[in-house]
mmCIF file of C-alpha atoms and ligand atoms in Angstrom:
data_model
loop_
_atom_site.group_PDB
_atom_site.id
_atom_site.type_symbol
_atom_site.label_atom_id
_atom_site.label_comp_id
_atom_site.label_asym_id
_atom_site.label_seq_id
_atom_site.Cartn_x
_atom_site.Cartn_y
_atom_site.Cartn_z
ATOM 1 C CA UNK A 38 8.849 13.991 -33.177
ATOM 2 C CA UNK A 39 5.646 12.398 -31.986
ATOM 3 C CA UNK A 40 5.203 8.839 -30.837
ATOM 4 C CA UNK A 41 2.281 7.060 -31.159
ATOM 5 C CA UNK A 42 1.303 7.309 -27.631
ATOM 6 C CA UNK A 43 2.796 10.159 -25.706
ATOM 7 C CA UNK A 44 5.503 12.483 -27.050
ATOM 8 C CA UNK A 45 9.141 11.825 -26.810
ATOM 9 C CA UNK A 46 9.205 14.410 -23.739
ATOM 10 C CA UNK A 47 6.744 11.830 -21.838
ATOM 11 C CA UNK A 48 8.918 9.145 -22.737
ATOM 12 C CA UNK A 49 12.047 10.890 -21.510
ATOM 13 C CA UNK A 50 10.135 12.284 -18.015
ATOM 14 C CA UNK A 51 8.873 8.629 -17.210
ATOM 15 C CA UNK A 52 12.354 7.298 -17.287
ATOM 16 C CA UNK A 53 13.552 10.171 -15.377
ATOM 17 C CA UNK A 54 11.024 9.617 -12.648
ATOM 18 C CA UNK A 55 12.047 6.026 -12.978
ATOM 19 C CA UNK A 56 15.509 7.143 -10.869
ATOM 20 C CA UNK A 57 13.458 8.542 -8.005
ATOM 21 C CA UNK A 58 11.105 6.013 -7.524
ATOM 22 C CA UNK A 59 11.636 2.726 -5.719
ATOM 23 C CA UNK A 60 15.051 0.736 -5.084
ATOM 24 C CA UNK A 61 14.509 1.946 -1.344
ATOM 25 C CA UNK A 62 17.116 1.170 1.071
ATOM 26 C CA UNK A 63 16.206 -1.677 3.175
ATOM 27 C CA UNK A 64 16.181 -1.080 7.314
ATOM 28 C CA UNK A 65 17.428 -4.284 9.434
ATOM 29 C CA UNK A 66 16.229 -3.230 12.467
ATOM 30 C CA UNK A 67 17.429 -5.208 15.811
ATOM 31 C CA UNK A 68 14.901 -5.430 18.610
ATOM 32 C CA UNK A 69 14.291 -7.495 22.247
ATOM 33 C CA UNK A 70 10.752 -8.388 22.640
ATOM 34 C CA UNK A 71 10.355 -10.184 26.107
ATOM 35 C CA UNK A 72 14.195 -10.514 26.087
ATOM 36 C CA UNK A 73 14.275 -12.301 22.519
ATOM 37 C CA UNK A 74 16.545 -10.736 20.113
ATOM 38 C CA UNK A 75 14.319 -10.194 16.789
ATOM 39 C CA UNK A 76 15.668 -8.231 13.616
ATOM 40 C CA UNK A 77 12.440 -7.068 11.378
ATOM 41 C CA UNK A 78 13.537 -6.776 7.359
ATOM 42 C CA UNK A 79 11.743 -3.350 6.375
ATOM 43 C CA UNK A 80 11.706 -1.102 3.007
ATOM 44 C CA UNK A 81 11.774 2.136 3.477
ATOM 45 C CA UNK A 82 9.536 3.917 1.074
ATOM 46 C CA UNK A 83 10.299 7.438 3.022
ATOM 47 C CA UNK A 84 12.802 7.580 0.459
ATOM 48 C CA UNK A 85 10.307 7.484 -2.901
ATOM 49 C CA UNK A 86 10.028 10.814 -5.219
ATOM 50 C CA UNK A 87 7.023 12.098 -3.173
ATOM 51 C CA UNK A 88 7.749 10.303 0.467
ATOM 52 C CA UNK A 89 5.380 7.073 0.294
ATOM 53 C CA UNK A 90 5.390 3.930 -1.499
ATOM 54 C CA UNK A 91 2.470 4.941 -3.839
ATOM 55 C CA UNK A 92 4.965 6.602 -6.327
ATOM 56 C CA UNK A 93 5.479 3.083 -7.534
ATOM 57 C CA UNK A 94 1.988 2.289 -8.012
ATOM 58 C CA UNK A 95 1.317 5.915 -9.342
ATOM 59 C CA UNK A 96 4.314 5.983 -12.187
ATOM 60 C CA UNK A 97 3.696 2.147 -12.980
ATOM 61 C CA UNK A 98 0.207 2.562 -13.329
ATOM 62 C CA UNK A 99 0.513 5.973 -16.010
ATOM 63 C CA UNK A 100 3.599 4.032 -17.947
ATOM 64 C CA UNK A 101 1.134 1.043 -18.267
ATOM 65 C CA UNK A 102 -1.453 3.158 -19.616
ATOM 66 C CA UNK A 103 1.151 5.451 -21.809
ATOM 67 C CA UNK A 104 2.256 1.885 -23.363
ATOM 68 C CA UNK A 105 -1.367 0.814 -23.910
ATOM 69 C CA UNK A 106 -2.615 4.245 -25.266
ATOM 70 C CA UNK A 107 -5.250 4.799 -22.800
ATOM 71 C CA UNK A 108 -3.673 7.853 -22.034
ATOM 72 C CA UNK A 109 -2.611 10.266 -23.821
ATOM 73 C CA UNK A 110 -1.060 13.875 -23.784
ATOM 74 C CA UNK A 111 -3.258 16.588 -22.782
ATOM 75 C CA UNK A 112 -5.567 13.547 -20.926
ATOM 76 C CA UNK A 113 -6.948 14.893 -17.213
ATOM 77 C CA UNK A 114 -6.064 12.522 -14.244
ATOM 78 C CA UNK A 115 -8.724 11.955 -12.390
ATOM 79 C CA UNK A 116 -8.510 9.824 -8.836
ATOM 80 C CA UNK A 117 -10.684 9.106 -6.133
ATOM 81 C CA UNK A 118 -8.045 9.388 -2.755
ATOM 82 C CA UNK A 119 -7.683 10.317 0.790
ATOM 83 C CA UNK A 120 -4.068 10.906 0.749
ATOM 84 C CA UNK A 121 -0.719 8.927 -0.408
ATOM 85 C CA UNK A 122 -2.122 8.613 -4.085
ATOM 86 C CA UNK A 123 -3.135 12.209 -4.694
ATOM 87 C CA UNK A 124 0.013 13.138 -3.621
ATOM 88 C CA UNK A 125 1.823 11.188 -6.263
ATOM 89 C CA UNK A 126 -0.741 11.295 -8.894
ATOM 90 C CA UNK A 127 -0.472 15.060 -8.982
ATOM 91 C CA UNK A 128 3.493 14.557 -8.716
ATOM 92 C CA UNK A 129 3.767 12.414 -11.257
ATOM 93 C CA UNK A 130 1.062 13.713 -13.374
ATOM 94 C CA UNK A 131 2.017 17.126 -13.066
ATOM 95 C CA UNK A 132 6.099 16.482 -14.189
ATOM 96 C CA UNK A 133 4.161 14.608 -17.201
ATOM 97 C CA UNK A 134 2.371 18.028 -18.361
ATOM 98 C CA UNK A 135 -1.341 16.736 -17.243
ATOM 99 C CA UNK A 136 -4.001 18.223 -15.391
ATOM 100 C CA UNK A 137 -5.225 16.537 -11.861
ATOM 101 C CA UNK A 138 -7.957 16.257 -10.140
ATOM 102 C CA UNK A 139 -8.542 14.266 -7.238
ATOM 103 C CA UNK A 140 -11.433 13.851 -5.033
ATOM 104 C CA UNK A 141 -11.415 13.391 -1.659
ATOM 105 C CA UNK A 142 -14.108 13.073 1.621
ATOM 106 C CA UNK A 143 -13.794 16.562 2.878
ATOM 107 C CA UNK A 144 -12.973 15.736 6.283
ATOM 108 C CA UNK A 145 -9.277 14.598 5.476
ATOM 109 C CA UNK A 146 -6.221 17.157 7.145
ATOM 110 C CA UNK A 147 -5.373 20.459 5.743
ATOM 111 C CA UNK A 148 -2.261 19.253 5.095
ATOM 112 C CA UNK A 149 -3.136 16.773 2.487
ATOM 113 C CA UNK A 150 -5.165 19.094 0.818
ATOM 114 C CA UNK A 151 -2.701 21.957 0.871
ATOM 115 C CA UNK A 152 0.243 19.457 -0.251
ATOM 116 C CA UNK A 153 -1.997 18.149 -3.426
ATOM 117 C CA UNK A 154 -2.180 21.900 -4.431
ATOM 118 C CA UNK A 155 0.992 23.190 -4.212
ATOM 119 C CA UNK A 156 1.508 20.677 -6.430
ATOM 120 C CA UNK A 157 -0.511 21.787 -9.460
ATOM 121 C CA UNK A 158 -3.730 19.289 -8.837
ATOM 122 C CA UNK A 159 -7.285 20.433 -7.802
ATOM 123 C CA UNK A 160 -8.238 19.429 -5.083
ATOM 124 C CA UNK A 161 -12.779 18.290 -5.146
ATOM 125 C CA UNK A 162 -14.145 18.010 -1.439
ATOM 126 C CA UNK A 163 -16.642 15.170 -1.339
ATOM 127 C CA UNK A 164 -19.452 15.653 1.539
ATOM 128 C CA UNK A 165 -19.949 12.707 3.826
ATOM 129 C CA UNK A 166 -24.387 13.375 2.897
ATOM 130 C CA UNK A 167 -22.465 13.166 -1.078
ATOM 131 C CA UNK A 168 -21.121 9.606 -0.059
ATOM 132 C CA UNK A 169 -17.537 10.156 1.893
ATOM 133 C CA UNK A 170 -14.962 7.503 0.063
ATOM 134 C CA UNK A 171 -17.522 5.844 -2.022
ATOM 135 C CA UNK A 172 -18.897 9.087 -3.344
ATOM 136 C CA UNK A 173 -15.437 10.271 -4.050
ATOM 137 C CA UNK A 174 -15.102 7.256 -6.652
ATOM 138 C CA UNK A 175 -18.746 7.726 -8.192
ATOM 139 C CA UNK A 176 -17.539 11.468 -8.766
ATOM 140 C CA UNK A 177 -14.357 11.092 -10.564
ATOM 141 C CA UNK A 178 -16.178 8.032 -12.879
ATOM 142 C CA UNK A 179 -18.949 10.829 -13.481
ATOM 143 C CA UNK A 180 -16.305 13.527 -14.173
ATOM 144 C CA UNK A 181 -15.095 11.589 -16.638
ATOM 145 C CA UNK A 182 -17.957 10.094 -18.576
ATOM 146 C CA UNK A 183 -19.395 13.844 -18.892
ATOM 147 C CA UNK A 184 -15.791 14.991 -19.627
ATOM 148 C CA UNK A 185 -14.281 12.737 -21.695
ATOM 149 C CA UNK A 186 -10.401 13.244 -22.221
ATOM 150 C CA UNK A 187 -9.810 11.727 -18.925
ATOM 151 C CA UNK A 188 -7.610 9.271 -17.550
ATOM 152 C CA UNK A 189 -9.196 6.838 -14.109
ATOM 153 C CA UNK A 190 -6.581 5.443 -12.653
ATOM 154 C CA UNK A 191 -8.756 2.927 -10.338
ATOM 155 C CA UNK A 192 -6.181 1.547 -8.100
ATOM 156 C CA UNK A 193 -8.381 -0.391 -6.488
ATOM 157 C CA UNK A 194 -9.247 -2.474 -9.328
ATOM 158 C CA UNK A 195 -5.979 -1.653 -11.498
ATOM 159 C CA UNK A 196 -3.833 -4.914 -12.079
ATOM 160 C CA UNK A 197 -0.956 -2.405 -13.018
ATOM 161 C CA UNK A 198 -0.993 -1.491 -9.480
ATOM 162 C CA UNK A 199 -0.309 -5.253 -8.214
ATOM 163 C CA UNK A 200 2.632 -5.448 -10.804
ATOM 164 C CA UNK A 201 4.442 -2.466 -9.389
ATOM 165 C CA UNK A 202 5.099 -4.384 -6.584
ATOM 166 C CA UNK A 203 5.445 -7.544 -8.747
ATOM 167 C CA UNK A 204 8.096 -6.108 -10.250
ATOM 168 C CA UNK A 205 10.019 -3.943 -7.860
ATOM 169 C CA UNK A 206 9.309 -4.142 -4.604
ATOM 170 C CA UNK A 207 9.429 -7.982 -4.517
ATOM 171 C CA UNK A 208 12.499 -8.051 -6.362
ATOM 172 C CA UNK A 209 14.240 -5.411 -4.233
ATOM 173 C CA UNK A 210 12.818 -7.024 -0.842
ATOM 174 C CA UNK A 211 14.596 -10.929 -1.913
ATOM 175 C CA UNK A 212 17.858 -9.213 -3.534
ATOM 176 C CA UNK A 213 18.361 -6.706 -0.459
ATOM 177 C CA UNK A 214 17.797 -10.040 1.841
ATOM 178 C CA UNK A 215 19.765 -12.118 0.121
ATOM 179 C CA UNK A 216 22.750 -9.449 0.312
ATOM 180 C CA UNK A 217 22.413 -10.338 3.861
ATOM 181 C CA UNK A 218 22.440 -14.016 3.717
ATOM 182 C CA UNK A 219 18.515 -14.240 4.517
ATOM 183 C CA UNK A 220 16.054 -15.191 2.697
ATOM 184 C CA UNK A 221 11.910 -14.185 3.619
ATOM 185 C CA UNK A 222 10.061 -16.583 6.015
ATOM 186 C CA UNK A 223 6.896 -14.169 5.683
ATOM 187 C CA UNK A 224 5.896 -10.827 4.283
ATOM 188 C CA UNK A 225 3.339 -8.678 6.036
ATOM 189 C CA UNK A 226 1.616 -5.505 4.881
ATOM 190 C CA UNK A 227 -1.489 -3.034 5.986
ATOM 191 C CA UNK A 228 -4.088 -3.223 3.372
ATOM 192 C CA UNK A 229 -5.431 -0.074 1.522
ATOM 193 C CA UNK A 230 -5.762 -0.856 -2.416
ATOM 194 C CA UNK A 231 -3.885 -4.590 -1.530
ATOM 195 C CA UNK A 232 -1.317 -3.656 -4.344
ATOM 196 C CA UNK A 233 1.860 -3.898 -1.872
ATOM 197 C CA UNK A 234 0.831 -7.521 -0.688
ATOM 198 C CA UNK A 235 -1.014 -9.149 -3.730
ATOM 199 C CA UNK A 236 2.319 -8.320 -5.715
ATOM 200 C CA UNK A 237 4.879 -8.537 -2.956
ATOM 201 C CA UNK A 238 2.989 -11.459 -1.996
ATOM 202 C CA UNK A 239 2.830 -13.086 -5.874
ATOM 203 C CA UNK A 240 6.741 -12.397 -6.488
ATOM 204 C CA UNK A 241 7.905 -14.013 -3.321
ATOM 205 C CA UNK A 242 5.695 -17.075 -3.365
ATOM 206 C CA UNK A 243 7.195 -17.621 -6.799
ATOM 207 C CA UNK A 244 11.227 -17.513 -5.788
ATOM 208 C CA UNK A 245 10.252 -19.180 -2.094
ATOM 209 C CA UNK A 246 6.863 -21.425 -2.637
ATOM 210 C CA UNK A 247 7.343 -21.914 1.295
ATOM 211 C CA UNK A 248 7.142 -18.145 2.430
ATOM 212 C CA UNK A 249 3.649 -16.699 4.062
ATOM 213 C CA UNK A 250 2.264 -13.635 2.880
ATOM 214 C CA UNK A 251 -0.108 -11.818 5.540
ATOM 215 C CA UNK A 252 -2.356 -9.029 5.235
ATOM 216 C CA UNK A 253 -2.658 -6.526 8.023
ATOM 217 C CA UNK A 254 -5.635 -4.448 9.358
ATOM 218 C CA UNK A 255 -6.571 -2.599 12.203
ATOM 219 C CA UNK A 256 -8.164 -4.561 15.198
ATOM 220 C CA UNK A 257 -10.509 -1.848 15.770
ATOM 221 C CA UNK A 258 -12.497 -1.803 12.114
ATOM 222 C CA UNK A 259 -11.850 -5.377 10.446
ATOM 223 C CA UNK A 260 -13.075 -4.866 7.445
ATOM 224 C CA UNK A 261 -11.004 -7.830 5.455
ATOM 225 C CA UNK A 262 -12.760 -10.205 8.074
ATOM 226 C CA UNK A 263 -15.994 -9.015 7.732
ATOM 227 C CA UNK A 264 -16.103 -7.575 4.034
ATOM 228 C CA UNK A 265 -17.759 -3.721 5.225
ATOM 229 C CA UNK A 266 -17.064 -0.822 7.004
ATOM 230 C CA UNK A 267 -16.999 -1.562 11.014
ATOM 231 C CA UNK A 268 -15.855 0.318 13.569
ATOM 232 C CA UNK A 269 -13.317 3.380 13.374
ATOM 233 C CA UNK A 270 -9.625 3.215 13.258
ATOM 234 C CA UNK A 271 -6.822 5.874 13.117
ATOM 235 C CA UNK A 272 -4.357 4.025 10.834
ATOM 236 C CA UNK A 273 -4.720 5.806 7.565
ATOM 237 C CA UNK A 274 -4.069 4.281 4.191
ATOM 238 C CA UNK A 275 -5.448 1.288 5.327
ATOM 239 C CA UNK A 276 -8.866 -0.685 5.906
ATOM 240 C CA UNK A 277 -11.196 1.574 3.750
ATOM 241 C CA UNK A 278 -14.733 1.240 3.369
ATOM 242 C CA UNK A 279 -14.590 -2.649 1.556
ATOM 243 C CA UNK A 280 -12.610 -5.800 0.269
ATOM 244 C CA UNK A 281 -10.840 -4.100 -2.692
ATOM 245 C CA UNK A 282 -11.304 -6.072 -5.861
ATOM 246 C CA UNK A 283 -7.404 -6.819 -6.286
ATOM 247 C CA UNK A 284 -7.507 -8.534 -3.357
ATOM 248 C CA UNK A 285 -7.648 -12.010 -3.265
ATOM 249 C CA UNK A 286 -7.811 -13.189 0.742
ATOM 250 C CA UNK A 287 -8.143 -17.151 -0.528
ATOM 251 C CA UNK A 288 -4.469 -16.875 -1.890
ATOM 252 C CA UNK A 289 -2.699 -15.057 1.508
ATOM 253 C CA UNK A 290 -2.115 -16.092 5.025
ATOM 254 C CA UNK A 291 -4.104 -15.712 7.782
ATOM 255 C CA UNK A 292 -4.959 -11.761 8.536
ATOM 256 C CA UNK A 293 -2.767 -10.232 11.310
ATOM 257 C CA UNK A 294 -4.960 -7.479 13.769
ATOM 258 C CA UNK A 295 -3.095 -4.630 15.281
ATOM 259 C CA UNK A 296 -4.769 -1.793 17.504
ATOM 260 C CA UNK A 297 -4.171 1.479 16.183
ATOM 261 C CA UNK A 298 -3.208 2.682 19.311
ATOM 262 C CA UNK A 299 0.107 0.155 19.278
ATOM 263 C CA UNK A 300 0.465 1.219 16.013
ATOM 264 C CA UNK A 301 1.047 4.701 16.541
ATOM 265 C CA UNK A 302 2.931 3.932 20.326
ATOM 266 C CA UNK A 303 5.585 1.878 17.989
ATOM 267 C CA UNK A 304 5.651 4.851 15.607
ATOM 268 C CA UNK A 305 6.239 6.970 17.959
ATOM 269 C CA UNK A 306 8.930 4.682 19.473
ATOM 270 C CA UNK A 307 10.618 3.991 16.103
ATOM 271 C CA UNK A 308 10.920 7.689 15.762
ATOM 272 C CA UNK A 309 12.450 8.847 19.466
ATOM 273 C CA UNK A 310 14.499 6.209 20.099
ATOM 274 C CA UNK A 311 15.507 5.363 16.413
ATOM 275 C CA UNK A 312 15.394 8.649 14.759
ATOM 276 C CA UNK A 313 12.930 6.406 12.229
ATOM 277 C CA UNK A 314 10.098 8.991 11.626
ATOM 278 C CA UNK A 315 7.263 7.228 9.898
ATOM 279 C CA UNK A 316 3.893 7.133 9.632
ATOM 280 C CA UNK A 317 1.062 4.868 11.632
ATOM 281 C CA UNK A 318 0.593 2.114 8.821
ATOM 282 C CA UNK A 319 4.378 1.869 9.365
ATOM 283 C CA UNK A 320 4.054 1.066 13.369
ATOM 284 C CA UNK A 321 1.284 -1.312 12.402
ATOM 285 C CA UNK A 322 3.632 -3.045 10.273
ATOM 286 C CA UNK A 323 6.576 -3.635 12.423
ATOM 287 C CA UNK A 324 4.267 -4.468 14.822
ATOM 288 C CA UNK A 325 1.878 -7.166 12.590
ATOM 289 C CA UNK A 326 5.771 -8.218 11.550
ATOM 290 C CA UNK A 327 6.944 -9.090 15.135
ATOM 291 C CA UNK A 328 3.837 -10.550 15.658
ATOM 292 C CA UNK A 329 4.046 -12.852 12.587
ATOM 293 C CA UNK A 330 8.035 -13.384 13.422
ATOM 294 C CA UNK A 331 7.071 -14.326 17.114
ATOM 295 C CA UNK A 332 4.786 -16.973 15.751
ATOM 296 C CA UNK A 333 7.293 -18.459 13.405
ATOM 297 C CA UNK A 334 10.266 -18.342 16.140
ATOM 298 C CA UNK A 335 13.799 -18.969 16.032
ATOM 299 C CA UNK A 336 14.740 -15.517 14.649
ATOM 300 C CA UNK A 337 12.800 -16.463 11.326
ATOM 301 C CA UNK A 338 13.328 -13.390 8.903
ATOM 302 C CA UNK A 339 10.134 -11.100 8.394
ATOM 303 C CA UNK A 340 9.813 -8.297 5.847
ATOM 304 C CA UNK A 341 7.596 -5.423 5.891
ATOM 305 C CA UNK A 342 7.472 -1.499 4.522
ATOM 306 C CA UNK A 343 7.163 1.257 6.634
ATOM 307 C CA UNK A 344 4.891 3.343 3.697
ATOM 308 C CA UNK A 345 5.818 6.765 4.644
ATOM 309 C CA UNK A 346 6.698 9.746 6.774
ATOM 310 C CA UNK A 347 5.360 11.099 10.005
ATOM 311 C CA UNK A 348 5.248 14.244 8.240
ATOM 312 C CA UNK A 349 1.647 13.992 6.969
ATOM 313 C CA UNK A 350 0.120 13.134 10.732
ATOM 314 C CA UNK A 351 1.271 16.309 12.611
ATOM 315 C CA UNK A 352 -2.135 17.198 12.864
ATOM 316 C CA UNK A 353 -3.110 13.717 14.418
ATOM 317 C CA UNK A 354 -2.776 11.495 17.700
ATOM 318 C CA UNK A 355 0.420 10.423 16.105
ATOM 319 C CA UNK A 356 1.887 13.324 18.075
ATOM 320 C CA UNK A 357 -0.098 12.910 21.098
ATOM 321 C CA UNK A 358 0.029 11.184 24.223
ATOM 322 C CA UNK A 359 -1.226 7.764 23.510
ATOM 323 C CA UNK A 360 -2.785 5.280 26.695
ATOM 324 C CA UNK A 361 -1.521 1.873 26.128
ATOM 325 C CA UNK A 362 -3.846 -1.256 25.937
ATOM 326 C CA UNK A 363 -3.788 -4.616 27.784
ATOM 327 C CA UNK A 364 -3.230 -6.367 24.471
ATOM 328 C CA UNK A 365 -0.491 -3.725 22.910
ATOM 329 C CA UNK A 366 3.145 -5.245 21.765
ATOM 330 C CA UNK A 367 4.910 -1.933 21.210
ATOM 331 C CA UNK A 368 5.488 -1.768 25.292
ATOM 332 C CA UNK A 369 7.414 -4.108 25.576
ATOM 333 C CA UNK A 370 9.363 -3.730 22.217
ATOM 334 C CA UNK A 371 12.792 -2.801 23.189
ATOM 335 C CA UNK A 372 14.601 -1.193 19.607
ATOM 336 C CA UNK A 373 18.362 -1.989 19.738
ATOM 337 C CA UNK A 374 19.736 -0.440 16.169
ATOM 338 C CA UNK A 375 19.436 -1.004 12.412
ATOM 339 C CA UNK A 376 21.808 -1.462 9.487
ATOM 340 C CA UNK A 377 20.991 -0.052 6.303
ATOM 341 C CA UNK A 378 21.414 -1.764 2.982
ATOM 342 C CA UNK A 379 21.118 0.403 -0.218
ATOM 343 C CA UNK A 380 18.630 0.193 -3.044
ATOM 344 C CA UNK A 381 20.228 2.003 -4.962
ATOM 345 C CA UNK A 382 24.572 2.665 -5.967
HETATM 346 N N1 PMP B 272 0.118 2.804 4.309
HETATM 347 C C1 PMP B 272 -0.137 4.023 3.819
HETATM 348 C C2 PMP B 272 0.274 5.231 4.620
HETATM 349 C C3 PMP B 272 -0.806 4.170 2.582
HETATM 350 O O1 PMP B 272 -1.067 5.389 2.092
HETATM 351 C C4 PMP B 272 -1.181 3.002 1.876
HETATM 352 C C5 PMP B 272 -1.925 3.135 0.561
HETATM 353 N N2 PMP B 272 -3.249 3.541 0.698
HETATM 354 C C6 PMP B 272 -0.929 1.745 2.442
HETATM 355 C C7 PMP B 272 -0.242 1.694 3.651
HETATM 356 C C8 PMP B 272 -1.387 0.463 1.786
HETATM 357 O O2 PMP B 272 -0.821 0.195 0.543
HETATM 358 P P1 PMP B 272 -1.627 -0.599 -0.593
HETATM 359 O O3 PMP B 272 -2.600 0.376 -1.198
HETATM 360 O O4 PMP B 272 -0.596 -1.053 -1.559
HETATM 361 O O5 PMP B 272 -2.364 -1.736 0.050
#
């Protein structure tokens, strides 16, 4: 029996992705920083269907559109990504029965590519002379206009992606906090689309109208303070090439800096000394979270995500020997242990 907009199989699959995406267990993780005992208040998104925290975005986004009718069976995906969001958009897309394609500058690691087709998507190299990240966009939007029967996601611009995080990871981030007998004195995330702190950000200030909400990007390319592309930085899934249009700076807290080279040393810490193996945005996190916790003193609760894995930066200085800097945290970050609290029974 047919619905009106997607089949009763749809239907069925989007629930069943439902159970293996989000309620993430949440990491209290104790740490010394100059001798002061900290504990940092982290989701980890390790644990989503694909291994990042765009799942959420990804299967909110398509059951937004399945609801609305703007897509429909048979529809091609079509995204413009460097990594995290082609990976769940052809997921997702593919357990759904569509057809991916996702564009991406061509200079991005064999690995992503490689991981995006083994799962059923194509895969469009976009030339840095064809317009690198921007390009990538301008090709999927002409895909589909000459196409038609296609399906833009645009998380940059797509409110569906703030409201993933409106509606779960807020909610999961003050219920697995509360289970503790805390409560949020400030969120902090890395920016790529802004989704994960525009909603995280919207939810808390609702429940706690005192609680700070702080975007994070890299030291070395500020591209939320200046509104372009300056500078290079090794923290990917964050800072792109502009301000993304979801992202409203006027309504957050003041922008926390990290060096990408302190994010990946507290990576790399989290992962040898905790057995925590995540990715760089993850280190830049717990680091822009001490940071923020440091400034707000006596042990005031801070809650970040650690996004993903380590897995997709095996290829990268993640796994290098990294020189520290004169400004760098992570040295002198001493990780104690952490205590897990379940998302899910
Ligand atoms: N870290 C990683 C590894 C990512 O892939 C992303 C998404 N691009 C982010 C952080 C930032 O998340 P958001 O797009 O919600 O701002």
């Amino acid at each position: 029996m047919k619905h009106e907009n997607g089949s009763r199989n749809e239907r069925k699959c989007l629930i069943a992705l439902r159970g293996l995406v989000g309620r993430t267990p949440m990491l209290a993780i104790r740490c010394k920083v100059d001798a002061h005992e900290l504990t940092v208040y982290v989701k980890h998104e390790v644990t989503n269907f694909t291994g990042s925290i765009k799942d959420r975005m990804a299967l909110h986004i398509l059951s937004d559109a399945y609801t609305t009718g703007a897509i429909r069976p048979g529809h091609v995906i079509a995204e413009a990504t460097s990594g995290n969001t082609g990976i769940s958009f052809a997921a997702i897309g593919r357990a759904l029965g569509h057809p991916v394609r996702i564009y991406m500058p061509d200079w991005m690691s064999r690995e992503r590519v490689l991981v995006i087709q083994s799962l059923g998507a194509q895969v469009i190299p976009i030339s840095a002379e064809e317009g690198g990240f921007r390009g990538s966009i301008a090709a999927a939007d002409a895909y589909a206009e000459k196409q038609g029967n296609v399906f833009l996601p645009h998380q940059f611009e797509s409110s569906s992606n703030v409201q993933a995080h409106y509606r779960t990871t807020g909610p999961e981030i003050l219920a697995q906090m509360r289970s503790l007998g805390v409560e949020p004195r400030a969120f902090v995330a890395g920016v790529g689309t802004g989704g994960t702190v525009m909603g995280v950000g919207r939810y808390l200030r609702e429940q706690l109208s005192e609680v700070q909400i702080h975007p994070l990007e890299p030291a070395n390319s500020p591209t939320l303070r200046t509104g372009c592309r300056v500078g290079k930085h090794r923290i990917q899934g964050i800072s792109d090439e502009f301000i993304p249009p979801i992202v409203k700076l006027a309504s957050l807290d003041a922008i926390v800096d990290v060096w990408d080279g302190d994010a990946i040393l507290m990576a790399q810490k989290l992962a040898s000394q905790l057995g925590l193996g995540v990715g760089i945005s993850s280190g830049a996190n717990f680091i822009g979270a001490l940071k923020v916790a440091q400034e707000l003193g006596s042990n005031a609760p801070v809650a970040t995500v650690f996004a993903d894995s380590n897995k997709k930066y095996l290829s990268t200085d993640l796994v290098s020997d990294e020189p520290t800097g004169p400004e760098f945290l992570s040295p002198k970050v001493e990780l104690l242990d952490f205590h897990v609290v379940p998302g899910r029974l």
